[in-house]
Structures are given as C-alpha cells and as structure tokens.
Short mmCIF file of C-alpha atoms in Angstrom, two decimals:
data_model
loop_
_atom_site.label_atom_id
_atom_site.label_comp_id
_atom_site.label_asym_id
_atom_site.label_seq_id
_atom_site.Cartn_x
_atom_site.Cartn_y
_atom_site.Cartn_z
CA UNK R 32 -1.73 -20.11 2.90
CA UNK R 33 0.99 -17.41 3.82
CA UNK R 34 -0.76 -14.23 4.36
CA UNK R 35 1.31 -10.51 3.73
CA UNK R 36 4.78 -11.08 5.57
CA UNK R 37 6.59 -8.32 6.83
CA UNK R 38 10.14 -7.14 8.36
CA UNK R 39 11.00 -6.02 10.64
CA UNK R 40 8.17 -6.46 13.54
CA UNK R 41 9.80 -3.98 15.40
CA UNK R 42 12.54 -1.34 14.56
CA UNK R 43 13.95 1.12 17.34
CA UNK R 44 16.32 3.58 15.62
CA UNK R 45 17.91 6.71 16.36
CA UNK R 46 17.15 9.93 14.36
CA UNK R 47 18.99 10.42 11.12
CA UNK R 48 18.95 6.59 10.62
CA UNK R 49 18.34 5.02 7.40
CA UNK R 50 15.03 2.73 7.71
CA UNK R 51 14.38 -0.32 5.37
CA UNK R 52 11.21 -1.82 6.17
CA UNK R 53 9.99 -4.98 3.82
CA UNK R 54 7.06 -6.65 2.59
CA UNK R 55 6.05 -10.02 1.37
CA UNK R 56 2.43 -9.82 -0.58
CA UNK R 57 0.33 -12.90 -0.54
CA UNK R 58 1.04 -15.03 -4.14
CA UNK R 59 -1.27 -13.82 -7.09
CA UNK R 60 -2.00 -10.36 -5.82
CA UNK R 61 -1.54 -7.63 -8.02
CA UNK R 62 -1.97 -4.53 -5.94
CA UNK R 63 0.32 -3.74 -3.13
CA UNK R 64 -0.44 -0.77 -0.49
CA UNK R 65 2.14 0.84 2.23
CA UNK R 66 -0.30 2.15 5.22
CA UNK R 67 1.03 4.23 8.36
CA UNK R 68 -0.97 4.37 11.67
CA UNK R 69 -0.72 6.58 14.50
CA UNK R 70 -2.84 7.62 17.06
CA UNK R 71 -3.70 10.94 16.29
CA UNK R 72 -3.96 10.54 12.39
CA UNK R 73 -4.93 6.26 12.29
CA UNK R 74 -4.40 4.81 9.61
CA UNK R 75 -2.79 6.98 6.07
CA UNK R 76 -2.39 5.07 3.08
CA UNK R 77 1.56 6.43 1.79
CA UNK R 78 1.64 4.91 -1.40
CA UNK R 79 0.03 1.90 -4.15
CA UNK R 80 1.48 -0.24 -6.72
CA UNK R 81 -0.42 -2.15 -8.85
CA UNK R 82 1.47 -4.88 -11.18
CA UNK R 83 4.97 -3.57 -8.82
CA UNK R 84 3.94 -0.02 -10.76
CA UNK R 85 3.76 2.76 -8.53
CA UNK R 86 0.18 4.36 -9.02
CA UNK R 87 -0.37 6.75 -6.33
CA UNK R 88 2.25 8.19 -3.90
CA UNK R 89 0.43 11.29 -3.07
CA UNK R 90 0.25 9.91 0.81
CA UNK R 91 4.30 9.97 1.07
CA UNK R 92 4.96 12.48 3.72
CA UNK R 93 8.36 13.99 2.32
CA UNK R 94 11.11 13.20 -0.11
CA UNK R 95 12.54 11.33 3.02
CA UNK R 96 10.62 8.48 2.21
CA UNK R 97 10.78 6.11 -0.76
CA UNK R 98 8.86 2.81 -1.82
CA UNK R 99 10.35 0.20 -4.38
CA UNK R 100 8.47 -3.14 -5.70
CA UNK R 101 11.32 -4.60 -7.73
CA UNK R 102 9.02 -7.66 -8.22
CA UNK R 103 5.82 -8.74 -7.63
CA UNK R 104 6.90 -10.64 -4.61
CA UNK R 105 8.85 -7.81 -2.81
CA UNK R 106 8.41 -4.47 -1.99
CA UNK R 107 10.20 -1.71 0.21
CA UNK R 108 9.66 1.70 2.18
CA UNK R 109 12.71 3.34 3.25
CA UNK R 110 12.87 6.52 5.41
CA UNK R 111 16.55 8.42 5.28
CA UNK R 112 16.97 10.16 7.35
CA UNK R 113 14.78 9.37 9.97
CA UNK R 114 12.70 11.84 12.57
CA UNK R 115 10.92 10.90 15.73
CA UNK R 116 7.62 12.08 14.04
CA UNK R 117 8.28 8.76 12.25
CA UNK R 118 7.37 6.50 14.90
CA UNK R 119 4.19 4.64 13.50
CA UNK R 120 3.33 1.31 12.60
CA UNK R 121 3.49 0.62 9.49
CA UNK R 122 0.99 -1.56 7.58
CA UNK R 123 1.64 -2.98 4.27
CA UNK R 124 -1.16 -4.78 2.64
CA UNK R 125 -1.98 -6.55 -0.81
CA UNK R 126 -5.25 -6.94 -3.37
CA UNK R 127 -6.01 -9.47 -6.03
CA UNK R 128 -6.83 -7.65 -9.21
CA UNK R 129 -10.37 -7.30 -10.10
CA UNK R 130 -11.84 -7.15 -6.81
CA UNK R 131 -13.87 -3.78 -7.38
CA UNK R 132 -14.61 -3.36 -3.86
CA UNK R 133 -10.66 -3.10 -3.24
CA UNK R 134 -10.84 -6.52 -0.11
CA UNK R 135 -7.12 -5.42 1.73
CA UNK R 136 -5.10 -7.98 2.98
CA UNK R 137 -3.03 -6.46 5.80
CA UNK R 138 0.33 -7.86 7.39
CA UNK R 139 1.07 -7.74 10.82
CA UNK R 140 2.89 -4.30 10.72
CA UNK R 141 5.93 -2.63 11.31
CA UNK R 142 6.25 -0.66 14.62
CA UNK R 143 8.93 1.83 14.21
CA UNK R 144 10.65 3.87 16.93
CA UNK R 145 12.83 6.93 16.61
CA UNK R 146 14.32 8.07 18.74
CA UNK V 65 -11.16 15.75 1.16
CA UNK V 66 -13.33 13.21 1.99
CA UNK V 67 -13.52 12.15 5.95
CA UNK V 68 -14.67 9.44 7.73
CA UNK V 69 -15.95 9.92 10.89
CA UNK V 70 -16.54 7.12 13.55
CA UNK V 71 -18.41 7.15 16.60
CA UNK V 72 -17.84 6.89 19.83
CA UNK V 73 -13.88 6.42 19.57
CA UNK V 74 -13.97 4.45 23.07
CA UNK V 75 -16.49 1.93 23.88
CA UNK V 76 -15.93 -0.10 27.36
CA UNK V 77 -19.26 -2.28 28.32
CA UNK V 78 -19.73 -5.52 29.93
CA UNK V 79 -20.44 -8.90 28.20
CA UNK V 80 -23.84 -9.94 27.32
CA UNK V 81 -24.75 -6.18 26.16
CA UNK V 82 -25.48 -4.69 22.69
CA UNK V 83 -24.11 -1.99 21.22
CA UNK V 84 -24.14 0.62 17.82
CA UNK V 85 -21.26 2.01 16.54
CA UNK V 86 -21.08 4.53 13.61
CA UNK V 87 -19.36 5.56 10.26
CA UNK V 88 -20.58 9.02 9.20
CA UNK V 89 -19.24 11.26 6.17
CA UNK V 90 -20.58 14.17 4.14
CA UNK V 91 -19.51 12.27 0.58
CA UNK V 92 -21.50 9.56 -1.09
CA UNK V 93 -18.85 6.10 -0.91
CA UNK V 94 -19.18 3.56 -3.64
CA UNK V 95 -18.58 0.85 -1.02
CA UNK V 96 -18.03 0.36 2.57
CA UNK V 97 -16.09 -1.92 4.37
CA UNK V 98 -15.54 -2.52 8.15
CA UNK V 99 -12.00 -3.77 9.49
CA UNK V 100 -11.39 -5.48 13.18
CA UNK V 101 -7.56 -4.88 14.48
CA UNK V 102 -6.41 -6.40 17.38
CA UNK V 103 -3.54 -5.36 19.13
CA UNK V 104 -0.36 -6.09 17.49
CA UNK V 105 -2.27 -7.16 14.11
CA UNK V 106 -3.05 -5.48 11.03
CA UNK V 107 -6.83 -5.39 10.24
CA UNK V 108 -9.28 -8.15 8.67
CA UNK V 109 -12.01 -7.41 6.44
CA UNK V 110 -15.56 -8.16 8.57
CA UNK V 111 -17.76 -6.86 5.72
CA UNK V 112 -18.10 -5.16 2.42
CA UNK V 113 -21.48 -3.44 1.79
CA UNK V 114 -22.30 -1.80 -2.07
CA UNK V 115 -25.82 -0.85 -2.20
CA UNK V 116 -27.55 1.94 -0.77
CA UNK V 117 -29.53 0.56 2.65
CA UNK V 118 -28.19 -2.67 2.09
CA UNK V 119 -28.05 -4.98 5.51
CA UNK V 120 -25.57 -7.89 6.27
CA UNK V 121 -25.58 -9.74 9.05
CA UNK V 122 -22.23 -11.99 10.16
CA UNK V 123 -23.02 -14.14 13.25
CA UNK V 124 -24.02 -11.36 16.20
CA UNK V 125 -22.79 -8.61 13.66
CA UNK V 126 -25.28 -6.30 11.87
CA UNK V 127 -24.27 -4.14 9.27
CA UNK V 128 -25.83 -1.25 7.31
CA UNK V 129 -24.96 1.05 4.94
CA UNK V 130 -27.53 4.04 4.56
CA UNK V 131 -29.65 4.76 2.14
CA UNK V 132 -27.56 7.75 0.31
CA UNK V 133 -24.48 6.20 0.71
CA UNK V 134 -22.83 8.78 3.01
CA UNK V 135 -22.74 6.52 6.00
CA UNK V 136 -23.10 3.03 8.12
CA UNK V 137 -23.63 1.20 11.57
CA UNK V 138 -22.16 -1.57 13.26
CA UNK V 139 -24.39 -3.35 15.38
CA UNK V 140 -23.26 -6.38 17.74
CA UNK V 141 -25.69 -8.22 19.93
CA UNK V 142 -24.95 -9.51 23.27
CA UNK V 143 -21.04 -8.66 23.14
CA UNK V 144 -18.28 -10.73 24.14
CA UNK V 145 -14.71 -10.33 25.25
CA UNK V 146 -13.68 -11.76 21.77
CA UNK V 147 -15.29 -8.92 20.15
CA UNK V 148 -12.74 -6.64 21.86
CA UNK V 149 -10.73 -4.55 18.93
CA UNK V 150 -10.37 -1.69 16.68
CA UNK V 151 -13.65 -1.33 14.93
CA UNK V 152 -12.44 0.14 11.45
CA UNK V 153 -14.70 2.03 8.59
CA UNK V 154 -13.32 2.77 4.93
CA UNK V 155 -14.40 4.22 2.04
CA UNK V 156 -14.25 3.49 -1.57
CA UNK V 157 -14.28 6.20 -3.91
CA UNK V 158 -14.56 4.85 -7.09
CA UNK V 159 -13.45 1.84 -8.69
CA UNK V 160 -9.62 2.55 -7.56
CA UNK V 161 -8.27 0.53 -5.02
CA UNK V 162 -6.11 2.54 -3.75
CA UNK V 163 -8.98 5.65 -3.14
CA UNK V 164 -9.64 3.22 -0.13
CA UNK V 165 -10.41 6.46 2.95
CA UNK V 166 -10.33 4.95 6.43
CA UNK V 167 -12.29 6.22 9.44
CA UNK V 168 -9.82 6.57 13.15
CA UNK V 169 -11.79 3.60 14.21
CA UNK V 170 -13.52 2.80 17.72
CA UNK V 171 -11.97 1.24 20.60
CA UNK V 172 -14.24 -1.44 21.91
CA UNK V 173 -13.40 -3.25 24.82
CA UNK V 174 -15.92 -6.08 26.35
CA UNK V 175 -15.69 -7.12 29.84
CA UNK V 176 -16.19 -10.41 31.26
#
C-alpha cells in the first residue's frame, strides 16, 4: 500500500521565492497534518484538516504561509515570500478517522532551503 | 503550554548494551506515543500507551507510561546498530488529533 507521498524531496530556493510543497495522504484517511522540523524547535505541527476542512492553523508561523486540501487526496503548503528562517523539513502526515489515540502516518518530508 | 521534555537528547553506546530514555512533562497526557525517525524519513509509530502505569513491550523495547500520566520511558535491551534513530515522544491532549504535542526527541546512535 502507498504510504503519504510528498513533493518535492528537496527544494533549494532563494529568498522572496514562492514555495509550493505537496502532499499525497494514504487512501481512506480523513485527517491530514502539515508538521515542520528543525533543530532547535523539532518537530511543530502548522496546521490540520480533517474531511480537507481546515481545523486548526494556530501553528502557521505568519500570513506568509498558506495550506489548501482541495480534495481529500491532495493537499498544499505554500510559503510567499520565502525567508531563510524557512529552511526546515517539512512533514506532512495523515489519520484514519476514529482512531482516538490520533496513530500519524508521516511522509518522507520536504527539506527546504532558502537561501 | 504543555511541553514535552526528553532525556538525554544524545545517546552514543556500543552494541550489546541497554539503555533508558525519558519523556517527562508537568501536564497529565491522555495518551502517549513514541516515534523512531531515521535520517531522511518521517517518523513511525513504535507504540501507543493509554492507561496510567501501563507497560508494553515490542521485541527488545519496553515501554511505560507512569502512573499519573505526566510521563514515560523507553527501555531497549542489548542495543543494536538498527536501533540507531530519533527516539520521538508525543502527547495527546484530549480526544483531538491534531492536540498531538511532540517531545525534541533523543539521538541514539549504537555502535557495532
């Protein structure tokens, strides 16, 4: 079975960029999550959807940044425009509805540079 | 705001040895669940534990979540290199998924 697919696996930019980065959640799952790790702050959850709704988006650093699920097959986090204090990888993950203890199901990540 | 703290961040030791690492927070979690990353992957669930002082074991992996809810141990007998990874704790507050608080994780690197 496919698990969370995401694009780009890596994205090198230059400041005041426009970012697009896209996610894939696994079939059936109603619950989508946009993550951000770094170093110094690990891993921040940015924003939730549940049934491609956004629920939560209290994590989302600035008005630079934006999430979309225009389906429940696709969702997107765009940054414009970019900053070097950007540079993170970003996780997207997914949940089948009705798991109480909230099981994630990460993809692989997005490593974003700005530079 | 609820934090998750996790202890030590770095762990190097040689294979064949045992070692503890902890979750610790001031707030009472409805669940707890412990992540391995490896490098260039997102994390996988190892474990979800619910009940006050409950105990799951998974292969060489102990697991325990304290009594009060407010923290938990990882406990892996006679490491190996597979077991190298990010060792991640979260929190569940509630019955939302997304009120999902991760800990910064510890570095664990086993030596052949």
């Amino acid at each position: 079975d496919a698990g969370v697919i995401q694009s780009p696996r890596h994205e090198v930019t230059e400041m005041g960029q426009e970012v697009t980065l896209r996610c894939k959640p696994i079939s059936g799952h109603n619950s989508l999550f946009w993550y951000r790790q770094t170093m110094m702050r690990g891993l921040e959850l940015l924003i939730y959807f549940n049934n491609n709704v956004p629920i939560d988006d209290s994590g989302m650093p600035e008005d630079r940044f934006s999430a979309k699920m225009p389906n429940a097959s696709f969702s997107t986090l765009k940054i414009q425009p970019s900053e070097p204090r950007d540079s993170a990888v970003y996780f997207c993950a997914s949940s089948p509805t009705g798991v109480s203890t909230g099981e994630l199901f990460f993809g692989e990540g997005s490593r974003l540079t700005v530079l | 705001t609820q934090l998750l703290e996790q202890s030590p961040q770095f762990l190097s030791i040689q294979e064949g040895e045992n070692l503890t690492v902890y979750c610790n927070s001031s707030s009472v979690f409805s669940s707890l669940q412990w992540y391995r990353q490896e490098p260039g992957e997102g994390p996988v669930l190892l474990v979800t534990v619910v009940t006050g002082g409950e105990v799951k074991k998974l292969k060489r992996l102990t697991f325990q979540f304290g009594d009060a809810r407010k923290d938990s141990s990882l406990h892996i007998t006679a490491a190996q290199p597979g077991d190298t990874g990010l060792y991640l704790c979260a929190g569940g507050v509630g019955g939302s998924q997304g009120n999902l608080i991760f800990g910064k994780g510890t570095k664990l690197s086993v030596k052949p």
